[in-house]
Coordinates of C-alpha atoms and ligand atoms in Angstrom, one line a residue:
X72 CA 27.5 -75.2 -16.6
X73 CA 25.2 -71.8 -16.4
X74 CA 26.3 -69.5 -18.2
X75 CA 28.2 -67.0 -15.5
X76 CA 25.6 -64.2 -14.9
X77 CA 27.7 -60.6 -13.8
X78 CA 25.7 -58.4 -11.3
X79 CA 24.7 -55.2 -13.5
X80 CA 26.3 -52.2 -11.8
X81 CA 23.8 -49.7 -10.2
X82 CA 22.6 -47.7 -12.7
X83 CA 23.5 -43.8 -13.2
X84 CA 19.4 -43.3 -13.5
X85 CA 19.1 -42.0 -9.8
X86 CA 21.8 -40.0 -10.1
X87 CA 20.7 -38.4 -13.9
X88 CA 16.9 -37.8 -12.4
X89 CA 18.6 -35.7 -9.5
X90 CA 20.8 -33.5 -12.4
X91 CA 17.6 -33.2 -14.4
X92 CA 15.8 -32.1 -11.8
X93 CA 18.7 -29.5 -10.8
X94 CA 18.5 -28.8 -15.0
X95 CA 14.7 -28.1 -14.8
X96 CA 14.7 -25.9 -11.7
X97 CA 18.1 -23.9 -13.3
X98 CA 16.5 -23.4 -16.8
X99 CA 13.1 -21.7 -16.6
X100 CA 14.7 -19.5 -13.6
X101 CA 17.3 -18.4 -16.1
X102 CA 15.2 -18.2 -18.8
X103 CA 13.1 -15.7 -16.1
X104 CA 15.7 -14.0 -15.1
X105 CA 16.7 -12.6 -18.6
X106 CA 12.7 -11.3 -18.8
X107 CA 13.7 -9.4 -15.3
X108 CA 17.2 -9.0 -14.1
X109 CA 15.5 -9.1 -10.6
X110 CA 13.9 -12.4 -10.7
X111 CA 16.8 -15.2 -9.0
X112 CA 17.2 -13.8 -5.5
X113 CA 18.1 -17.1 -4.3
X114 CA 21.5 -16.9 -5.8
X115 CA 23.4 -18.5 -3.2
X116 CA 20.8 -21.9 -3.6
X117 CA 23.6 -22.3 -6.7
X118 CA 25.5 -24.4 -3.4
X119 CA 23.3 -27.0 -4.2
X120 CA 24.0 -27.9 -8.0
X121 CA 27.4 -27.6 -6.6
X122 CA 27.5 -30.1 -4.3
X123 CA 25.3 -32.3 -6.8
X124 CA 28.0 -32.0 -9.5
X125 CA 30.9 -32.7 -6.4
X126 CA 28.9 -35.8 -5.5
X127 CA 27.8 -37.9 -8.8
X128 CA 29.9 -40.0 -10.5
X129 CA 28.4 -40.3 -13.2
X130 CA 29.6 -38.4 -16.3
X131 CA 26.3 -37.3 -17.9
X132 CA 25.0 -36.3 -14.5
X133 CA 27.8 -34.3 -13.6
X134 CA 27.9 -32.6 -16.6
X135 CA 23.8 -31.6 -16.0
X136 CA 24.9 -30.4 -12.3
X137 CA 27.8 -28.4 -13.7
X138 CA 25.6 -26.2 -16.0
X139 CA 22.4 -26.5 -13.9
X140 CA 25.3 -24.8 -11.2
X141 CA 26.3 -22.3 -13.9
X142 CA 22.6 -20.7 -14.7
X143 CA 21.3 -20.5 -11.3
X144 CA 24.9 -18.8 -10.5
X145 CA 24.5 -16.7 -13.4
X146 CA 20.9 -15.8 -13.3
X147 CA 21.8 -14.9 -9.1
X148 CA 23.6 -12.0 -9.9
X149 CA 21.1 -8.7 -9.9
X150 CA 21.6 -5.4 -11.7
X151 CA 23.6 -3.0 -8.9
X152 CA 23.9 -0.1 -10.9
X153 CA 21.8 2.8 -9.7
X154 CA 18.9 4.2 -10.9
X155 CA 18.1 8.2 -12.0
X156 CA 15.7 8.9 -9.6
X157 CA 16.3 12.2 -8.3
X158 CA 13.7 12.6 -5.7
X159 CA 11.6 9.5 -4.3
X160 CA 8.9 9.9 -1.8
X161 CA 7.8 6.6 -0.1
X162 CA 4.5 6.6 1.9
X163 CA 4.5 4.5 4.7
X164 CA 0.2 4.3 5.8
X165 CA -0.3 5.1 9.6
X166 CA 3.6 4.7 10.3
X167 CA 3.9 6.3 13.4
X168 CA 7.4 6.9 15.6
X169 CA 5.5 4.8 18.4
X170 CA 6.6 1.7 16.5
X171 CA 9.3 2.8 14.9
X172 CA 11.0 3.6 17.8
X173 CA 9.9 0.9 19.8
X174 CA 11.4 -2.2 17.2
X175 CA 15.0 0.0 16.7
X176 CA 14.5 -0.9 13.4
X177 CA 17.7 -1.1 11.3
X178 CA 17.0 1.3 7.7
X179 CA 14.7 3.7 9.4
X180 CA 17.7 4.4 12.3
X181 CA 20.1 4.7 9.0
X182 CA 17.6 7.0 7.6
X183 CA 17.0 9.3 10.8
X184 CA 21.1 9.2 11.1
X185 CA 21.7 10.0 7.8
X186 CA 18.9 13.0 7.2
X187 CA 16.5 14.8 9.3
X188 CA 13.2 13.6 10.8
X189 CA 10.3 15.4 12.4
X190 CA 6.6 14.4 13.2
X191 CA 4.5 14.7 11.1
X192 CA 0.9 16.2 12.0
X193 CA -1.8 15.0 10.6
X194 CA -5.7 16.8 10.4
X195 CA -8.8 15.8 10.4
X196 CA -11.0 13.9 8.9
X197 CA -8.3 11.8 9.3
X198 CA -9.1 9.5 6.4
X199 CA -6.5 8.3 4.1
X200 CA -7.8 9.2 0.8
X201 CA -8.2 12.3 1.6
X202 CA -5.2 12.9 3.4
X203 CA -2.7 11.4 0.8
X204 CA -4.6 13.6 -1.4
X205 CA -3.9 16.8 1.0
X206 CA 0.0 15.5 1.2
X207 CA 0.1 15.1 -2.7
X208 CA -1.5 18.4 -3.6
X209 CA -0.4 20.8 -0.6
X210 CA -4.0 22.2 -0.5
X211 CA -7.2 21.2 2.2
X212 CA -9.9 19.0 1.1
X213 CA -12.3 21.8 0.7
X214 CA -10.0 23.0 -2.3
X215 CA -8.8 19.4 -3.8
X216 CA -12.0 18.5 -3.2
X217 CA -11.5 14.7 -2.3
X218 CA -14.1 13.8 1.0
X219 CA -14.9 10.7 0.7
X220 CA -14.6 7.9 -1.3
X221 CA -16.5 7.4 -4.3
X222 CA -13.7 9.4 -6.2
X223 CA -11.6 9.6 -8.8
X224 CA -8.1 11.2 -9.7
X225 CA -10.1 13.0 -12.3
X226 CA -12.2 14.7 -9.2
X227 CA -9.1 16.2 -7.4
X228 CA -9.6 19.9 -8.4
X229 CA -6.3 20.7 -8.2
X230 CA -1.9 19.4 -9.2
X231 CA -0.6 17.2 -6.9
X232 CA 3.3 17.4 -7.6
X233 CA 3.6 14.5 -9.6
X234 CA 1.4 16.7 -12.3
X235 CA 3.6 19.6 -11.8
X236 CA 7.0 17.7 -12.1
X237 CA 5.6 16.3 -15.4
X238 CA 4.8 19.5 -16.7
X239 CA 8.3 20.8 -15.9
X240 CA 9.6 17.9 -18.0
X241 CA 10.9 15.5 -15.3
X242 CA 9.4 11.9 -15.9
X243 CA 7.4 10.5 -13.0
X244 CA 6.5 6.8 -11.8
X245 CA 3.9 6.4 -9.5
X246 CA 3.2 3.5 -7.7
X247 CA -0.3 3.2 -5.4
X248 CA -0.4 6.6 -4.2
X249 CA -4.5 6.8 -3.0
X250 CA -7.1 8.6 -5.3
X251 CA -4.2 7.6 -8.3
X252 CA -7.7 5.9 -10.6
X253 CA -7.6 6.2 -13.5
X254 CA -4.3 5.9 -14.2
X255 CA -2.5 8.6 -17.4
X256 CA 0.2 7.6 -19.9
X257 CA 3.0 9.1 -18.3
X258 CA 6.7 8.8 -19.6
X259 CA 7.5 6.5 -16.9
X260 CA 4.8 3.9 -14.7
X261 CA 1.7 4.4 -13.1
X262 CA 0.2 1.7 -11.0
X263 CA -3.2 2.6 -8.9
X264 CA -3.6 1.9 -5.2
X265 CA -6.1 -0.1 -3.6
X266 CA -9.2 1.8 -4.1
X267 CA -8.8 1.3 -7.9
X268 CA -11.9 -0.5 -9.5
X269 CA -10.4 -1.9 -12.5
X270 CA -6.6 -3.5 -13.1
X271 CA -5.5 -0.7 -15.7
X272 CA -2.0 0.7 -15.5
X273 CA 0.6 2.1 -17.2
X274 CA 2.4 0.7 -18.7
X275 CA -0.5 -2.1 -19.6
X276 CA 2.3 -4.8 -19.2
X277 CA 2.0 -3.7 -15.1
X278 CA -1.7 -4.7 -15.0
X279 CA -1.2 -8.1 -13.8
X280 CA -0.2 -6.4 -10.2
X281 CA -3.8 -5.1 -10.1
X282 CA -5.4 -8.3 -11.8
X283 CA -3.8 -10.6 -8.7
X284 CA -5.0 -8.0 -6.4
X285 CA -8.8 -8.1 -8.0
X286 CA -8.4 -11.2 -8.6
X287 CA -10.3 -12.3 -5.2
X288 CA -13.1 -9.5 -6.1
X289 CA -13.3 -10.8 -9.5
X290 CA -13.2 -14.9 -8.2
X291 CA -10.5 -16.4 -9.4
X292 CA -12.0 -18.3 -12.1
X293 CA -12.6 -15.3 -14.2
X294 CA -9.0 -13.7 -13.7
X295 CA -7.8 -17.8 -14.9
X296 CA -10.4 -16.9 -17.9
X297 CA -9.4 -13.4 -18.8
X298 CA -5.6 -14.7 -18.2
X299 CA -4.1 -18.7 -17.6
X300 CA -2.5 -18.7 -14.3
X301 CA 0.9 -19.5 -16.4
X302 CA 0.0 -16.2 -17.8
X303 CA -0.6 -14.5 -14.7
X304 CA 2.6 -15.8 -13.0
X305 CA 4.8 -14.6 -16.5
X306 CA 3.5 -11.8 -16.2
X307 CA 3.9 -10.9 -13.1
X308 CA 7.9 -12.4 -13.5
X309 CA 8.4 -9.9 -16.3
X310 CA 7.3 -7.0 -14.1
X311 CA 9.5 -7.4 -11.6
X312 CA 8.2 -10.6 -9.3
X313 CA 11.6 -12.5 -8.1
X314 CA 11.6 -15.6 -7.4
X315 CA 11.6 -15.6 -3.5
X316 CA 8.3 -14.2 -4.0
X317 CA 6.5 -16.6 -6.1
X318 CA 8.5 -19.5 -3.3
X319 CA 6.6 -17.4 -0.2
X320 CA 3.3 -17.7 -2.4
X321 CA 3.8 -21.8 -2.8
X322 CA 4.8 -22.1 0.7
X323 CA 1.8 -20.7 1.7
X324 CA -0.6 -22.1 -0.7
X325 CA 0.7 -25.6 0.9
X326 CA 0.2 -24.2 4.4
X327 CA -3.3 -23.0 3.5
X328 CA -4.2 -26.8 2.4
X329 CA -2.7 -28.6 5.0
X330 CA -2.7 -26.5 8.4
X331 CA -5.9 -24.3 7.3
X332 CA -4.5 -21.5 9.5
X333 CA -6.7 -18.7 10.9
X334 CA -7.7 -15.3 10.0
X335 CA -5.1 -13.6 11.6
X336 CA -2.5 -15.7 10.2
X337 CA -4.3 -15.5 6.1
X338 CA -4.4 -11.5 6.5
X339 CA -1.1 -11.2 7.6
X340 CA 0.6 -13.3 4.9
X341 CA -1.4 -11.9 2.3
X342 CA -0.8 -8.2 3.0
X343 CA 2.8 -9.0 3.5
X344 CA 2.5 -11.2 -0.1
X345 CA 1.4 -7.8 -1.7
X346 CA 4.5 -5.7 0.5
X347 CA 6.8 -8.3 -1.3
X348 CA 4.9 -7.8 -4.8
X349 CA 4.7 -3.9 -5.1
X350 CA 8.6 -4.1 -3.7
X351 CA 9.5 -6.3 -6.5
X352 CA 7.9 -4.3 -9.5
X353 CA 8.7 -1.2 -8.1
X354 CA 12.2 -1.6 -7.9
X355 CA 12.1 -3.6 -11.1
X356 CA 10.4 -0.4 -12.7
X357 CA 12.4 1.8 -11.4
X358 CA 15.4 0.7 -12.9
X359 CA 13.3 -0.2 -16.2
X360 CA 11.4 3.2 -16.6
X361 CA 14.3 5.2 -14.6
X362 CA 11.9 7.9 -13.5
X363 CA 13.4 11.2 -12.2
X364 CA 10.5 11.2 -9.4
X365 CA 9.2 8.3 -8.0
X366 CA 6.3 7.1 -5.4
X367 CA 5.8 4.4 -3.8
X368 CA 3.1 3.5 -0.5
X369 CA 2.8 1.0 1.5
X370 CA -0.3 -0.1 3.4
X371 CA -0.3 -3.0 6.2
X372 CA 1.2 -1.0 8.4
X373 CA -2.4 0.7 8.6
X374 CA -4.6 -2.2 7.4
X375 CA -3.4 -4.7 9.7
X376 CA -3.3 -2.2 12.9
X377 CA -6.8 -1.5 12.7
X378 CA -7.1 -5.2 13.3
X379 CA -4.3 -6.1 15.6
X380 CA -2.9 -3.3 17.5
X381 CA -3.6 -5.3 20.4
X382 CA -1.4 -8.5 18.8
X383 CA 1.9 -6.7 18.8
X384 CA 3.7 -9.2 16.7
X385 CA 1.1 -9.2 14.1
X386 CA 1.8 -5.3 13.5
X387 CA 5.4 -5.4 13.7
X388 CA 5.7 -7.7 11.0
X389 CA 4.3 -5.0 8.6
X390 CA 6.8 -2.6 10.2
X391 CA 9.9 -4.7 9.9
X392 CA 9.0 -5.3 5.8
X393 CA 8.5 -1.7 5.6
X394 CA 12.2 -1.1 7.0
X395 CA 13.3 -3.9 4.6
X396 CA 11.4 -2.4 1.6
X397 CA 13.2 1.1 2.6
X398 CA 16.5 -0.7 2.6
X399 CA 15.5 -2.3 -0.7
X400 CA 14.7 1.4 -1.6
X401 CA 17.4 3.4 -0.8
X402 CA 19.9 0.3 -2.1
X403 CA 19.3 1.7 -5.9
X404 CA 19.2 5.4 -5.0
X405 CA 22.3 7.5 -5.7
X406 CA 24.0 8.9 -3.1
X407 CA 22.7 12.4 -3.9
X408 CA 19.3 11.3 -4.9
X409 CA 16.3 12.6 -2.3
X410 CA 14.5 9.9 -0.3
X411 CA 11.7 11.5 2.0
X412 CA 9.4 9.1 4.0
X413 CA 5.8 10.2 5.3
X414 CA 2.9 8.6 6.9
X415 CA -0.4 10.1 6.3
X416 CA -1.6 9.7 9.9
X417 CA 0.2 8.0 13.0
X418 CA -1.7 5.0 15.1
X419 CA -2.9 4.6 18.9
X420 CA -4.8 1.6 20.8
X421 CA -8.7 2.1 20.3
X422 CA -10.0 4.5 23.1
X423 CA -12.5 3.4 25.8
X424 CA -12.3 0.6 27.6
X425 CA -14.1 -2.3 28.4
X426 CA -17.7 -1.8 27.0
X427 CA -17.1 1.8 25.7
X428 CA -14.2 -0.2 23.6
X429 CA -16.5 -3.0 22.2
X430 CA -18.7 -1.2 19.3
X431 CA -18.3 -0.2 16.0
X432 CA -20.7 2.8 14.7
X433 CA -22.4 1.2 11.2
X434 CA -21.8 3.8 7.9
X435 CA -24.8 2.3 5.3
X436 CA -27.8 2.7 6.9
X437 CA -26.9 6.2 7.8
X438 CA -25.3 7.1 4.3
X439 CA -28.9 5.7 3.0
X440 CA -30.8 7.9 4.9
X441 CA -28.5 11.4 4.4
X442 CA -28.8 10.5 0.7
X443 CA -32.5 10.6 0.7
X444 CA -33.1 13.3 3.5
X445 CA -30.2 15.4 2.8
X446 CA -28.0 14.7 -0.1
X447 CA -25.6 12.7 -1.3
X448 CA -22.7 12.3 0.6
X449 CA -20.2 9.1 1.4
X450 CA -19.9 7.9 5.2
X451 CA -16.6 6.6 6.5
X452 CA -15.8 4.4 9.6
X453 CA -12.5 4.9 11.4
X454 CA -12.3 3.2 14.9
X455 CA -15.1 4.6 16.8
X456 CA -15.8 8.0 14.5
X457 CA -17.9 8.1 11.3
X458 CA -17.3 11.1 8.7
X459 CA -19.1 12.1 6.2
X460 CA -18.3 13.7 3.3
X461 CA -20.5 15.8 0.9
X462 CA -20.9 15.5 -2.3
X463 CA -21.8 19.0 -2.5
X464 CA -19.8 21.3 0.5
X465 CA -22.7 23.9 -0.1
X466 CA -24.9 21.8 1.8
X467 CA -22.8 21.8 4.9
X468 CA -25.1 23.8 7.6
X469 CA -28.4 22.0 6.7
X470 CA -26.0 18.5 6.8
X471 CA -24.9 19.4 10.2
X472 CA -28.2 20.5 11.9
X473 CA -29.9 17.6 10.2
X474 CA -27.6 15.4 11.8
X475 CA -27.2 17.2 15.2
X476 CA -31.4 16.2 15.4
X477 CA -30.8 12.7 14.9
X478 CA -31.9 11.9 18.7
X479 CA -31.8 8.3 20.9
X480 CA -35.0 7.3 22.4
X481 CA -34.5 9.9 25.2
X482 CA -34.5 12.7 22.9
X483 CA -30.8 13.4 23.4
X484 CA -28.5 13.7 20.3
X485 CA -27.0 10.0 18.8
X486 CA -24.1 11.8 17.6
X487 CA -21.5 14.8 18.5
X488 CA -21.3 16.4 15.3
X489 CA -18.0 18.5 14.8
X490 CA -18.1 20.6 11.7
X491 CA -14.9 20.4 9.9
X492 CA -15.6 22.3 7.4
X493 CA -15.4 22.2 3.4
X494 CA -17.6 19.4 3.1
X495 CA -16.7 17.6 5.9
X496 CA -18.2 16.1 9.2
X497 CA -17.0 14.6 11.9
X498 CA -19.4 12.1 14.3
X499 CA -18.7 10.6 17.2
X500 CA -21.3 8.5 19.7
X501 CA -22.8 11.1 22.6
X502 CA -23.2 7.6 24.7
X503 CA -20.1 5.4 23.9
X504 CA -21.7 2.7 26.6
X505 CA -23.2 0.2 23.5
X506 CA -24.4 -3.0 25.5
X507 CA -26.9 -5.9 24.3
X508 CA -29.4 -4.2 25.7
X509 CA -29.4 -0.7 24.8
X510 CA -29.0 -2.6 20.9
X511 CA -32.1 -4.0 21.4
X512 CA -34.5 -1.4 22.7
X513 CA -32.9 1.9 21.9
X514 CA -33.7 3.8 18.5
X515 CA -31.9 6.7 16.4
X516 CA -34.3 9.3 14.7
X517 CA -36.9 6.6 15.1
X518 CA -35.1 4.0 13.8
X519 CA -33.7 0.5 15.3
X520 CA -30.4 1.7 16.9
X521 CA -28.9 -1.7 15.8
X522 CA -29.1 -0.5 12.0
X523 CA -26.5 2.5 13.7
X524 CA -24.2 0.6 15.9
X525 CA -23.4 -2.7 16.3
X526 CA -21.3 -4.7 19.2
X527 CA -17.4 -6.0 18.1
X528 CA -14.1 -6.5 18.8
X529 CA -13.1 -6.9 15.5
X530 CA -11.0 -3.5 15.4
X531 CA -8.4 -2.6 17.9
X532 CA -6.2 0.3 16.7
X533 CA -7.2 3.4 15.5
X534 CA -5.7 6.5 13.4
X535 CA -4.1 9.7 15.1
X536 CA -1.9 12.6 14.6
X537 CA 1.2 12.1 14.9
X538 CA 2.5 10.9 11.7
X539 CA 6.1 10.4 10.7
X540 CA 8.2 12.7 8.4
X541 CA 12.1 11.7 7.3
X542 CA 14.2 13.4 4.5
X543 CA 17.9 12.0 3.6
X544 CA 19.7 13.0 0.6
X545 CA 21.8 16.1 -0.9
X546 CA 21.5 19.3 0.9
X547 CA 19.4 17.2 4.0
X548 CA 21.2 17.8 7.6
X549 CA 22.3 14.3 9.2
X550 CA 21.5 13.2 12.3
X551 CA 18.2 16.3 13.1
X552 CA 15.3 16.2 14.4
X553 CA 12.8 19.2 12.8
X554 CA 9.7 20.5 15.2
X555 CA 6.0 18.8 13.8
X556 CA 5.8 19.6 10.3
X557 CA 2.5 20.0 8.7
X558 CA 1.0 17.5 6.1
X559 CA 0.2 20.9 4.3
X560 CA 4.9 21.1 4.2
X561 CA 4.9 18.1 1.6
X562 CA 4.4 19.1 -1.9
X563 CA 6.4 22.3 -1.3
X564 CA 9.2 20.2 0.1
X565 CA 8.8 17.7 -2.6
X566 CA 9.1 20.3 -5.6
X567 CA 12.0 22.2 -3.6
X568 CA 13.7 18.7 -3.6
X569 CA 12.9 18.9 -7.6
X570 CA 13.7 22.7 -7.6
X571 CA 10.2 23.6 -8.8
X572 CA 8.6 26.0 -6.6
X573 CA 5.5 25.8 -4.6
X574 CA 2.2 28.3 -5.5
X575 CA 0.9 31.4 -3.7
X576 CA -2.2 28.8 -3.2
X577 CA -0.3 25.9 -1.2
X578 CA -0.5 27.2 2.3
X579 CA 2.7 25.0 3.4
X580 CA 6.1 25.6 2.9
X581 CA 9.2 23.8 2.0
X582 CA 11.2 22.0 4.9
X583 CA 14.6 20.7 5.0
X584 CA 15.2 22.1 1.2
X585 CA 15.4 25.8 0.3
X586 CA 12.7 27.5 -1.0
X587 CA 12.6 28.1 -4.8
X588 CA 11.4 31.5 -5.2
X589 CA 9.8 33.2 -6.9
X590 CA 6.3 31.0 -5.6
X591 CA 3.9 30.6 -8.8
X592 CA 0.6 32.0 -8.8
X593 CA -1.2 28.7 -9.1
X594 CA 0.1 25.2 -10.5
X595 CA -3.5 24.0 -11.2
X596 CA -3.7 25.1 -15.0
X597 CA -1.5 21.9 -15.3
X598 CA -4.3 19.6 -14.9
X599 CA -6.5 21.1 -18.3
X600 CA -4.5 19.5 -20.7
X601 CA -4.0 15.8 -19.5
X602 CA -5.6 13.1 -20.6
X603 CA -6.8 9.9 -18.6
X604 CA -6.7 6.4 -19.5
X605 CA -10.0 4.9 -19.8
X606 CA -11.4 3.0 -16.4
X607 CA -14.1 1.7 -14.8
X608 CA -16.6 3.5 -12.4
X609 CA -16.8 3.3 -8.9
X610 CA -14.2 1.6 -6.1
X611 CA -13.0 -1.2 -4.7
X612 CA -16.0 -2.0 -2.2
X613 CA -14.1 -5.0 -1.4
X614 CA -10.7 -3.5 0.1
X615 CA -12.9 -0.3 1.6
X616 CA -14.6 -3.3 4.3
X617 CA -11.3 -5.2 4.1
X618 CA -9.8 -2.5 6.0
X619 CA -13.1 -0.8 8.2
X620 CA -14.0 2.1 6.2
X621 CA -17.3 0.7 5.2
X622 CA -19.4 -2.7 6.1
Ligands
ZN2090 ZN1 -6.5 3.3 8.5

């Protein structure tokens, strides 16, 4: 007789791979998650393990689902407290009420019902360095002295209120305010916008955020060489990253492989991958630095409107993260604490139409030129108007009849030169009507017209005036609605918000919070003593034709 073979029960083995795998997601995100507090936002994923552990009969397996439930649940639980802060100012690049208004978006209606808004009015050159500068500083270009681009945040001439707030002894954490390169120790962070050459920050530990950023500039291969991508990504989890973040990045790394999407689609999802980054470490920072003033901007709602005005859903993307970064926001604010929201310029469809609409005036071939005949002097595109900016404002008169003589074939004038003053100038095309032809025969000062001009449709949206201006916090009215407040308004109304008052030199005054009196004669003595982290020279040539200003 055989002997009697028993059937072997099913194994536990599929049943202890699915608890390890529950175990090996659970671990490292809890093992994150005590690095930064912030990291499992996926908390209610813990469902999962849950069910697992409901489900398996086998004991082992069980027990693996049980804890595996028990440090995602954990780790899914995110500091509430709130954070010092006293006065925040988030910058919101070409936000304009246009939008806003349009999408009824939820935290920027909380915001307008629960403080004051106005319109904010922007000047020109309307040019964002310069005019987050101008916001920052309460004084024009021709005294901060910021034109163009090739700058640094050792060339601004003059405080901007983050300067004078430190001085007064309240710490300060700036996060990507422009012209912000180098960076300074400060007693609180310091992470440089866009235009910044280099990755330094402060604290060092931040750089990663700039590393990821230059990382495309710098080829990914030598980011991977100065830091292993496991670096990177740890470093960028002890910052602040959460975890839904670094799931959005895989997701799209897998679409990017298998549905090789198109432009539009890769510039949206990586501007709204760096809106998801600077959210993370920011909020992350302020509750690890606990600053008493904090900045923090946000770009794509300018970056991708220059591109995609006319693809509505493209640009309200950037709009609805912005509202859910201000929720973020104003989530870890104290009740009294003093949010105000500004754009630096507002946003309208490209003028012209039709083959007035379809050109894009060039900036190097020009600059090249002014350089040699004139001076040095950076040229910047915005929509369909160039502006240059001096190196030296002295040479303004000869810069503007030297450029008022640059004439088309038919001896009239290429450009309408409007003089702006303090080393500024503003160009527009005399003949907006660019077609094949005319690209082919005409010329500029004797020069191929093509080098000046060339025919696109890349760039649909363009910067204008109106901006927006909010204010919410202790001592702000709810529910108003101020006239058009100038750009030259916010650094007094910032330091009134701190209670440090504005100098005889800033030509603004403070809105929605009283004035502290008496003014100073001049904040700028401020500046003599600091001292700048070291950096490299020049800009980020790479996100200056990213977003138009240059090709
Ligand atoms: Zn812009």
């Amino acid at each position: 007789m055989p002997p009697l073979t028993t059937k072997k029960p099913r194994g536990p083995w599929p049943a202890r791979l699915l608890s390890a795998l529950a175990l090996a997601a659970s671990v490292p995100v809890f093992a994150a998650d005590v690095a930064n507090p912030f990291f499992n936002d996926l908390g209610p994923l813990m469902v999962a393990g849950a069910l697992l552990a409901f489900l398996l009969r086998d004991r082992a397996a069980r027990m693996g689902a049980i804890v595996a439930t028990v440090l995602w649940g954990v780790s899914g639980f995110s500091p509430t407290g709130k954070v010092a802060a006293k006065v925040v100012v988030l910058g919101v690049d070409g936000a304009t009420f246009d939008v806003i208004d349009r999408l009824d978006l939820p935290n920027f209606r909380a915001l307008a019902k629960d403080g004051t808004r106005a319109t904010l009015t922007s000047m020109e050159p309307m040019f964002s360095p310069l005019l987050w500068t101008t916001i920052a500083s309460g004084r024009p270009p021709a005294e901060h002295g910021i034109r163009g681009f090739h700058v640094a945040s050792t060339d601004c001439e003059v405080a901007r209120f983050w300067d004078i707030a430190e001085d007064r002894g309240h710490t300060v954490g700036l996060y990507k305010w422009l012209v912000d390169y180098p960076p300074r120790e400060v007693a609180g962070f310091w992470v440089p916008s866009w235009l910044a050459p280099g990755p330094e920050t402060w604290p060092a530990a931040l750089s990663y955020v700039k590393e990821l950023e230059l990382s495309k500039r710098m080829r990914r291969k030598q980011v991977a060489a100065r830091h292993g991508t496991v670096e990177l990504v740890w470093g960028l989890v002890k910052a602040g990253v959460r975890l839904s973040t670094l799931a959005r990045a895989a997701a799209w790394s897998a679409e990017e492989r298998v549905l090789h999407p198109k432009p539009a689609r890769a510039n949206l999802v990586m501007q709204t991958m760096r809106g998801r980054i600077d959210r993370d470490v920011f909020v992350a920072q302020l509750h690890a630095r606990d600053p008493e003033l904090a900045t923090f901007t946000y770009y794509a709602t300018d970056g991708l409107a220059h591109l995609y005005w006319d693809q509505p859903e493209i640009v309200e993307q950037a709009y609805r993260q912005a509202d859910a970064i201000l929720g973020d926001i104003r989530l870890h604010l104290a009740p009294d604490a003093r949010l105000i929201v500004v754009s630096d310029h507002g946003f309208k469809a490209m003028d012209g139409t039709g083959l007035a609409g379809q050109f894009a005036p060039l900036t190097e071939r020009l600059r090249a030129r002014f350089t040699a005949e004139v001076g040095p002097a950076d040229v910047t595109k915005v929509g369909h108007k160039l502006t240059v900016g001096l190196a030296d404002p002295a040479g303004q008169a000869r810069a503007v009849a030297w450029l008022s003589a640059l004439a088309d074939a038919a001896g009239e004038p290429f450009y309408r030169v409007e003089d702006l003053g303090g080393g500024s100038i503003g160009l527009t095309l005399t003949d907006e009507q660019i077609t094949a032809e005319r690209l082919a025969a005409d010329s500029v000062g004797g020069e191929p017209i093509a080098d000046y001009v060339k025919l696109t449709d890349a760039y649909t949206g363009t910067h204008e005036s109106r901006g927006v201006f909010y204010a919410v916090g202790a001592g702000v009215p709810a529910g108003a609605t101020l006239e058009p407040v100038a750009l030259l308004d916010v650094a007094p109304t910032v330091l009134a918000a701190l209670g440090i008052p504005a100098s005889i030199e800033m030509a603004g005054a403070p809105v929605v919070f009283p004035e502290v009196t008496p003014r100073v004669a001049d904040w700028d003595g401020v500046l003599l003593d600091l001292t700048w982290l070291g950096g490299e020279d020049g800009q980020n040539e790479e996100a200056l034709k990213a977003i138009g200003y240059i090709e």
